[in-house]
Amino acid sequence: MTGHQAEAVVPEVDLSKVQLPMECGPFPVAVSLKASAVVDGKPLGVLAAHCQADMGTPPDQMFVVEGAGRPVELLSDRDGYTLTELAIRSDGSIRGAARGYSSDDIPRFSPDMAVELVWTKSTGGVWAKTETRTAAHTA
């Protein structure tokens, strides 16, 4: 033995076992994106999910799970976004990219906004969201 004790490996959050607090009626929950990491020795996981409807794809909801805790909603389906990327950064912040709509008049099959989302955790333990919206380029 070298005199150093082996550090215990902290497992990442097992996202397959997370029960999401979503109301989908008769439809199943579809997880579209997920990411997990160990940040500062603590497991952290994020999931984007939506109700799997018969037609179309409803907007995503996004949740964060810290350790064995309950999922906390970071993004509501009322925001109207479809997440296309999701990642946990080494500093513990969460980054997402999404498609969205500039107004209620835009047809739901044709998102016209690209959205960059970043969540950072404050010293009080609350997740704060910043978002940058730009017009999506269409050909």
Coordinates of N, CA and C in Angstrom, one line a residue:
M1 N 0.9 -1.2 0.0 CA 0.0 0.0 0.0 C 0.9 1.2 0.0
T2 N 0.5 2.3 -0.7 CA 1.3 3.5 -0.8 C 1.1 4.5 0.2
G3 N 0.3 4.3 1.2 CA 0.0 5.2 2.2 C -1.2 6.1 1.9
H4 N -1.7 6.1 0.7 CA -2.9 6.8 0.3 C -4.1 5.9 0.3
Q5 N -5.1 6.4 0.9 CA -6.3 5.6 0.9 C -7.1 5.8 -0.4
A6 N -7.6 4.7 -0.9 CA -8.4 4.8 -2.2 C -9.6 5.6 -1.9
E7 N -9.9 6.6 -2.8 CA -11.1 7.3 -2.7 C -12.3 6.5 -3.2
A8 N -13.4 6.6 -2.5 CA -14.6 5.9 -2.9 C -15.1 6.6 -4.2
V9 N -15.5 5.7 -5.1 CA -16.1 6.2 -6.4 C -17.5 6.6 -6.1
V10 N -17.9 7.8 -6.5 CA -19.3 8.2 -6.3 C -20.0 7.9 -7.6
P11 N -21.1 7.1 -7.5 CA -21.8 6.7 -8.7 C -22.6 7.9 -9.2
E12 N -22.8 7.9 -10.6 CA -23.7 8.9 -11.2 C -25.1 8.6 -10.8
V13 N -26.0 9.5 -11.0 CA -27.4 9.3 -10.8 C -27.9 8.2 -11.8
D14 N -28.7 7.2 -11.3 CA -29.2 6.2 -12.2 C -30.5 6.8 -12.8
L15 N -30.5 7.5 -13.9 CA -31.6 8.2 -14.5 C -32.7 7.2 -14.9
S16 N -32.4 5.9 -15.1 CA -33.4 5.0 -15.6 C -34.4 4.7 -14.4
K17 N -34.1 5.0 -13.2 CA -34.9 4.7 -12.1 C -35.7 5.9 -11.6
V18 N -35.5 7.1 -12.2 CA -36.1 8.3 -11.7 C -37.6 8.3 -12.2
Q19 N -38.5 8.6 -11.2 CA -39.9 8.7 -11.5 C -40.2 10.2 -11.7
L20 N -40.6 10.6 -12.9 CA -40.8 12.0 -13.2 C -42.2 12.4 -12.8
P21 N -42.4 13.6 -12.2 CA -43.7 14.0 -11.8 C -44.5 14.7 -12.9
M22 N -44.9 13.9 -13.9 CA -45.5 14.4 -15.1 C -46.9 13.8 -15.2
E23 N -47.9 14.6 -15.7 CA -49.2 14.1 -15.9 C -49.4 14.0 -17.4
C24 N -49.5 12.7 -17.8 CA -49.6 12.4 -19.3 C -50.9 11.7 -19.6
G25 N -51.8 11.6 -18.6 CA -53.1 10.9 -18.9 C -52.8 9.4 -19.4
P26 N -53.3 9.0 -20.5 CA -53.1 7.6 -21.0 C -51.8 7.4 -21.7
F27 N -51.1 8.5 -21.9 CA -49.8 8.4 -22.7 C -48.6 8.1 -21.8
P28 N -47.6 7.4 -22.4 CA -46.4 7.2 -21.6 C -45.5 8.4 -21.6
V29 N -44.6 8.5 -20.7 CA -43.5 9.5 -20.7 C -42.4 9.1 -21.6
A30 N -42.0 10.0 -22.4 CA -40.8 9.7 -23.3 C -39.7 10.6 -22.9
V31 N -38.6 10.0 -22.5 CA -37.3 10.7 -22.2 C -36.6 10.9 -23.5
S32 N -36.4 12.2 -23.8 CA -35.7 12.5 -25.1 C -34.2 12.8 -25.0
L33 N -33.8 13.3 -23.8 CA -32.4 13.6 -23.6 C -32.1 13.4 -22.1
K34 N -30.9 13.0 -21.8 CA -30.5 12.9 -20.4 C -28.9 13.0 -20.3
A35 N -28.5 13.4 -19.2 CA -27.0 13.5 -18.9 C -26.8 13.4 -17.4
S36 N -25.7 12.8 -17.1 CA -25.4 12.6 -15.6 C -23.9 12.8 -15.5
A37 N -23.5 13.3 -14.3 CA -22.1 13.5 -14.0 C -21.9 13.5 -12.5
V38 N -20.7 13.5 -12.0 CA -20.4 13.7 -10.6 C -19.6 15.0 -10.6
V39 N -20.2 16.0 -9.9 CA -19.6 17.3 -9.8 C -19.3 17.6 -8.4
D40 N -18.0 17.9 -8.1 CA -17.6 18.2 -6.7 C -17.9 17.1 -5.8
G41 N -17.8 15.9 -6.3 CA -18.1 14.7 -5.4 C -19.6 14.4 -5.2
K42 N -20.5 15.1 -5.9 CA -21.9 14.8 -5.8 C -22.5 14.5 -7.1
P43 N -23.4 13.4 -7.1 CA -24.0 13.0 -8.4 C -25.1 14.0 -8.8
L44 N -25.1 14.2 -10.1 CA -26.1 15.2 -10.7 C -26.6 14.6 -12.0
G45 N -27.9 14.7 -12.2 CA -28.5 14.2 -13.4 C -29.5 15.1 -13.9
V46 N -29.7 15.2 -15.3 CA -30.8 16.0 -15.9 C -31.5 15.2 -16.9
L47 N -32.8 15.4 -17.1 CA -33.6 14.7 -18.1 C -34.5 15.7 -18.8
A48 N -34.7 15.5 -20.1 CA -35.7 16.2 -20.8 C -36.7 15.1 -21.2
A49 N -38.0 15.4 -21.0 CA -39.0 14.4 -21.3 C -40.3 15.1 -21.7
H50 N -41.2 14.3 -22.4 CA -42.5 14.8 -22.8 C -43.5 13.7 -22.9
C51 N -44.7 14.0 -22.9 CA -45.8 13.0 -23.0 C -45.8 12.5 -24.5
Q52 N -45.7 11.2 -24.6 CA -45.7 10.6 -26.0 C -47.1 10.5 -26.5
A53 N -47.5 11.5 -27.3 CA -48.9 11.6 -27.8 C -49.0 10.8 -29.1
D54 N -50.2 10.6 -29.5 CA -50.5 9.8 -30.7 C -50.0 10.5 -32.0
M55 N -50.1 11.9 -31.9 CA -49.7 12.7 -33.1 C -48.8 13.9 -32.6
G56 N -47.8 14.2 -33.3 CA -46.9 15.3 -32.9 C -46.1 15.0 -31.7
T57 N -45.3 16.0 -31.3 CA -44.4 15.9 -30.2 C -44.7 17.1 -29.3
P58 N -45.3 16.8 -28.1 CA -45.5 17.9 -27.2 C -44.2 18.5 -26.7
P59 N -44.2 19.8 -26.2 CA -43.0 20.4 -25.6 C -42.4 19.6 -24.5
D60 N -41.1 19.8 -24.3 CA -40.4 19.1 -23.3 C -40.5 19.7 -21.9
Q61 N -40.4 18.9 -20.9 CA -40.2 19.4 -19.5 C -38.8 18.9 -19.2
M62 N -38.1 19.7 -18.3 CA -36.7 19.3 -17.9 C -36.6 19.2 -16.4
F63 N -35.9 18.2 -15.9 CA -35.8 18.0 -14.5 C -34.3 17.8 -14.1
V64 N -34.0 18.2 -12.9 CA -32.6 17.9 -12.4 C -32.8 17.0 -11.2
V65 N -31.9 16.1 -11.0 CA -31.9 15.2 -9.9 C -30.5 15.3 -9.2
E66 N -30.5 15.6 -7.9 CA -29.2 15.6 -7.2 C -29.2 14.5 -6.2
G67 N -28.2 13.6 -6.4 CA -28.0 12.5 -5.5 C -29.2 11.6 -5.6
A68 N -29.8 11.2 -4.5 CA -31.0 10.3 -4.4 C -32.2 11.2 -4.2
G69 N -32.1 12.5 -4.4 CA -33.3 13.4 -4.2 C -34.3 13.2 -5.3
R70 N -35.4 13.9 -5.1 CA -36.5 13.9 -6.0 C -36.2 14.9 -7.2
P71 N -36.8 14.6 -8.4 CA -36.6 15.4 -9.5 C -37.2 16.8 -9.3
V72 N -36.5 17.9 -9.7 CA -36.9 19.2 -9.6 C -37.1 19.8 -11.0
E73 N -38.2 20.4 -11.3 CA -38.5 20.9 -12.6 C -37.7 22.1 -12.9
L74 N -36.9 22.1 -14.0 CA -36.2 23.3 -14.4 C -36.9 24.0 -15.6
L75 N -37.6 23.2 -16.4 CA -38.2 23.8 -17.6 C -39.6 23.1 -17.7
S76 N -40.6 24.0 -17.8 CA -42.0 23.5 -17.9 C -42.4 23.3 -19.4
D77 N -43.4 22.4 -19.6 CA -43.9 22.2 -20.9 C -44.6 23.5 -21.4
R78 N -45.0 24.4 -20.5 CA -45.7 25.7 -20.8 C -44.7 26.6 -21.5
D79 N -43.3 26.4 -21.3 CA -42.3 27.2 -22.0 C -42.4 26.9 -23.5
G80 N -42.9 25.8 -23.9 CA -43.0 25.5 -25.3 C -41.8 25.1 -26.0
Y81 N -40.7 24.6 -25.3 CA -39.5 24.3 -26.0 C -39.4 22.8 -26.3
T82 N -38.7 22.5 -27.3 CA -38.2 21.1 -27.6 C -36.7 21.1 -27.5
L83 N -36.2 20.4 -26.5 CA -34.7 20.4 -26.3 C -34.0 19.6 -27.3
T84 N -32.9 20.1 -27.8 CA -32.1 19.3 -28.8 C -30.8 19.0 -28.3
E85 N -30.3 19.6 -27.2 CA -29.0 19.3 -26.6 C -29.2 19.5 -25.1
L86 N -28.4 18.7 -24.3 CA -28.5 18.8 -22.9 C -27.1 18.3 -22.3
A87 N -26.5 19.1 -21.5 CA -25.2 18.7 -20.9 C -25.0 19.3 -19.5
I88 N -24.1 18.6 -18.8 CA -23.7 19.1 -17.5 C -22.3 19.5 -17.6
R89 N -22.0 20.8 -17.3 CA -20.6 21.3 -17.4 C -19.8 20.9 -16.2
S90 N -18.5 21.0 -16.3 CA -17.6 20.6 -15.2 C -17.8 21.5 -14.0
D91 N -18.3 22.7 -14.2 CA -18.5 23.6 -13.1 C -19.8 23.4 -12.4
G92 N -20.6 22.4 -12.9 CA -21.9 22.0 -12.3 C -23.1 22.7 -12.9
S93 N -22.8 23.7 -13.8 CA -23.9 24.3 -14.5 C -24.5 23.3 -15.6
I94 N -25.7 23.6 -16.0 CA -26.4 22.8 -17.0 C -26.7 23.6 -18.2
R95 N -26.3 23.0 -19.4 CA -26.5 23.7 -20.6 C -27.5 23.0 -21.5
G96 N -28.4 23.7 -22.1 CA -29.4 23.1 -23.0 C -29.5 24.0 -24.3
A97 N -29.9 23.3 -25.4 CA -30.2 24.0 -26.6 C -31.6 23.5 -27.0
A98 N -32.4 24.5 -27.5 CA -33.8 24.1 -27.8 C -34.3 24.9 -29.0
R99 N -35.5 24.4 -29.5 CA -36.2 25.1 -30.5 C -37.5 25.6 -29.9
G100 N -37.9 26.8 -30.3 CA -39.1 27.4 -29.7 C -39.8 28.3 -30.7
Y101 N -40.7 29.1 -30.2 CA -41.6 29.9 -31.0 C -41.5 31.4 -30.5
S102 N -41.5 32.3 -31.4 CA -41.5 33.7 -31.1 C -42.9 34.3 -30.6
S103 N -43.9 33.6 -31.0 CA -45.3 34.0 -30.6 C -46.2 32.8 -30.7
D104 N -47.4 33.0 -30.2 CA -48.5 31.9 -30.3 C -49.0 31.8 -31.7
D105 N -48.7 32.8 -32.6 CA -49.2 32.8 -34.0 C -48.4 31.8 -34.9
I106 N -47.2 31.4 -34.4 CA -46.3 30.6 -35.2 C -46.9 29.1 -35.2
P107 N -47.0 28.5 -36.3 CA -47.5 27.1 -36.3 C -46.6 26.2 -35.5
R108 N -47.2 25.3 -34.7 CA -46.4 24.4 -33.8 C -45.5 23.5 -34.5
F109 N -45.7 23.3 -35.8 CA -44.8 22.4 -36.5 C -43.6 23.1 -37.1
S110 N -43.5 24.4 -36.9 CA -42.4 25.2 -37.5 C -41.7 26.2 -36.5
P111 N -40.9 25.6 -35.6 CA -40.3 26.5 -34.6 C -39.4 27.6 -35.3
D112 N -39.5 28.8 -34.8 CA -38.8 29.9 -35.5 C -37.7 30.5 -34.6
M113 N -37.4 29.9 -33.4 CA -36.4 30.4 -32.5 C -35.4 29.3 -32.1
A114 N -34.2 29.7 -32.0 CA -33.2 28.8 -31.4 C -32.9 29.4 -30.1
V115 N -32.9 28.5 -29.1 CA -32.7 29.0 -27.7 C -31.6 28.3 -27.0
E116 N -30.7 29.1 -26.4 CA -29.6 28.6 -25.6 C -30.0 28.8 -24.1
L117 N -29.9 27.7 -23.3 CA -30.4 27.8 -21.9 C -29.2 27.4 -21.0
V118 N -29.0 28.1 -19.9 CA -28.0 27.7 -18.9 C -28.6 27.9 -17.6
W119 N -28.4 26.9 -16.7 CA -28.9 26.9 -15.3 C -27.6 26.9 -14.5
T120 N -27.6 27.7 -13.5 CA -26.5 27.7 -12.5 C -27.2 27.7 -11.1
K121 N -26.5 27.0 -10.2 CA -27.0 26.9 -8.9 C -26.4 28.0 -8.0
S122 N -27.3 28.7 -7.3 CA -26.8 29.8 -6.4 C -26.3 29.2 -5.1
T123 N -25.7 30.0 -4.2 CA -25.2 29.5 -2.9 C -26.4 29.1 -2.1
G124 N -27.6 29.6 -2.3 CA -28.8 29.2 -1.6 C -29.4 27.9 -2.1
G125 N -28.8 27.3 -3.1 CA -29.3 26.0 -3.6 C -30.4 26.1 -4.6
V126 N -30.7 27.3 -5.1 CA -31.7 27.5 -6.1 C -31.1 27.5 -7.5
W127 N -31.8 26.9 -8.5 CA -31.3 26.9 -9.8 C -31.8 28.1 -10.6
A128 N -31.0 28.9 -11.2 CA -31.4 30.1 -11.9 C -31.1 29.9 -13.4
K129 N -32.1 30.2 -14.2 CA -32.0 30.0 -15.7 C -31.7 31.3 -16.4
T130 N -30.8 31.3 -17.4 CA -30.6 32.3 -18.3 C -30.9 31.8 -19.7
E131 N -31.5 32.6 -20.5 CA -31.8 32.1 -21.9 C -31.5 33.1 -22.9
T132 N -31.0 32.7 -24.0 CA -30.7 33.6 -25.2 C -31.5 33.0 -26.4
R133 N -32.3 33.9 -26.9 CA -33.2 33.5 -28.0 C -32.7 34.2 -29.3
T134 N -32.6 33.5 -30.4 CA -32.2 34.0 -31.7 C -33.1 33.4 -32.7
A135 N -33.3 34.2 -33.8 CA -34.2 33.7 -34.9 C -33.5 32.5 -35.5
A136 N -34.3 31.5 -35.7 CA -33.8 30.3 -36.4 C -33.7 30.5 -37.9
H137 N -32.6 30.0 -38.5 CA -32.4 30.2 -39.9 C -33.1 29.1 -40.6
T138 N -34.0 29.4 -41.6 CA -34.7 28.4 -42.4 C -34.2 28.6 -43.8
A139 N -34.2 27.5 -44.5 CA -33.7 27.5 -45.9 C -34.9 27.6 -46.8

